[in-house]
Amino acid sequence: MDKVLRELEDLKNSQVALINKAAKLQVDNMELNDQELDEKLGDVHNQLSESLDAITEVQIHFEERRDKFESDHGLIENPEGGEQ
């Protein structure tokens, strides 16, 4: 379960990087003032943001599922690093 959460975090980080790249392209386009590119990049940015929201929702849901599983099976570690 932790592996899946790490992969979801990696996916989320990749999505953030894509959003940042799309935003940079939008800023770069200010010099070109290409109206169609501006519109399309705005659409791309919105889609990427929606995907990030969906990934975050999945990650939160899976973390809650993992936490419940660990709690139900006595696998939660206490703050000192040992099992309860």
Short mmCIF file of C-alpha atoms in Angstrom, two decimals:
data_model
loop_
_atom_site.label_atom_id
_atom_site.label_comp_id
_atom_site.label_asym_id
_atom_site.label_seq_id
_atom_site.Cartn_x
_atom_site.Cartn_y
_atom_site.Cartn_z
CA MET A 1 0.00 0.00 0.00
CA ASP A 2 2.85 2.37 0.78
CA LYS A 3 4.33 1.69 -2.66
CA VAL A 4 1.06 2.74 -4.30
CA LEU A 5 1.02 5.91 -2.19
CA ARG A 6 4.60 6.70 -3.22
CA GLU A 7 3.66 6.21 -6.87
CA LEU A 8 0.60 8.43 -6.46
CA GLU A 9 2.82 11.10 -4.90
CA ASP A 10 5.21 10.79 -7.86
CA LEU A 11 2.29 11.08 -10.27
CA LYS A 12 1.06 14.17 -8.42
CA ASN A 13 4.55 15.73 -8.56
CA SER A 14 4.73 15.03 -12.30
CA GLN A 15 1.34 16.66 -12.78
CA VAL A 16 2.51 19.75 -10.87
CA ALA A 17 5.57 19.93 -13.14
CA LEU A 18 3.30 19.81 -16.20
CA ILE A 19 1.13 22.59 -14.80
CA ASN A 20 4.24 24.70 -14.19
CA LYS A 21 5.45 24.10 -17.76
CA ALA A 22 2.05 25.04 -19.19
CA ALA A 23 2.04 28.23 -17.09
CA LYS A 24 5.54 29.10 -18.33
CA LEU A 25 4.40 28.63 -21.91
CA GLN A 26 1.49 30.98 -21.23
CA VAL A 27 3.90 33.60 -19.88
CA ASP A 28 6.26 33.11 -22.83
CA ASN A 29 3.33 33.54 -25.20
CA MET A 30 2.67 37.03 -23.81
CA GLU A 31 5.56 38.22 -26.02
CA LEU A 32 4.15 36.44 -29.06
CA ASN A 33 0.56 37.44 -28.33
CA ASP A 34 -0.77 34.42 -30.25
CA GLN A 35 -4.47 34.38 -29.40
CA GLU A 36 -5.08 30.76 -30.43
CA LEU A 37 -2.05 29.53 -28.48
CA ASP A 38 -3.23 31.51 -25.46
CA GLU A 39 -6.67 29.91 -25.64
CA LYS A 40 -5.35 26.38 -26.16
CA LEU A 41 -2.77 26.71 -23.38
CA GLY A 42 -5.50 27.96 -21.06
CA ASP A 43 -7.52 24.84 -21.87
CA VAL A 44 -4.48 22.61 -21.31
CA HIS A 45 -3.75 24.31 -17.98
CA ASN A 46 -7.35 23.79 -16.85
CA GLN A 47 -7.30 20.11 -17.83
CA LEU A 48 -4.01 19.56 -16.03
CA SER A 49 -5.37 21.26 -12.91
CA GLU A 50 -8.48 19.07 -12.99
CA SER A 51 -6.27 15.99 -13.30
CA LEU A 52 -4.21 17.14 -10.32
CA ASP A 53 -7.40 17.51 -8.29
CA ALA A 54 -8.48 13.99 -9.28
CA ILE A 55 -5.07 12.52 -8.40
CA THR A 56 -5.16 14.28 -5.03
CA GLU A 57 -8.63 12.87 -4.31
CA VAL A 58 -7.44 9.35 -5.17
CA GLN A 59 -4.37 9.79 -2.99
CA ILE A 60 -6.41 10.99 -0.01
CA HIS A 61 -8.91 8.14 -0.42
CA PHE A 62 -6.14 5.55 -0.61
CA GLU A 63 -4.30 7.01 2.41
CA GLU A 64 -7.53 6.73 4.40
CA ARG A 65 -7.95 3.14 3.21
CA ARG A 66 -4.37 2.29 4.17
CA ASP A 67 -4.74 3.94 7.57
CA LYS A 68 -7.94 2.00 8.27
CA PHE A 69 -6.31 -1.26 7.19
CA GLU A 70 -3.33 -0.60 9.46
CA SER A 71 -5.60 0.31 12.36
CA ASP A 72 -7.84 -2.72 11.86
CA HIS A 73 -4.81 -5.02 11.81
CA GLY A 74 -2.78 -3.40 14.58
CA LEU A 75 -0.07 -2.21 12.22
CA ILE A 76 0.07 1.45 13.25
CA GLU A 77 3.41 2.49 14.71
CA ASN A 78 3.57 4.70 17.77
CA PRO A 79 5.71 7.88 17.75
CA GLU A 80 8.74 6.07 19.20
CA GLY A 81 8.85 3.89 16.07
CA GLY A 82 7.59 0.63 17.59
CA GLU A 83 4.29 -1.07 16.89
CA GLN A 84 1.36 -0.59 19.23
#
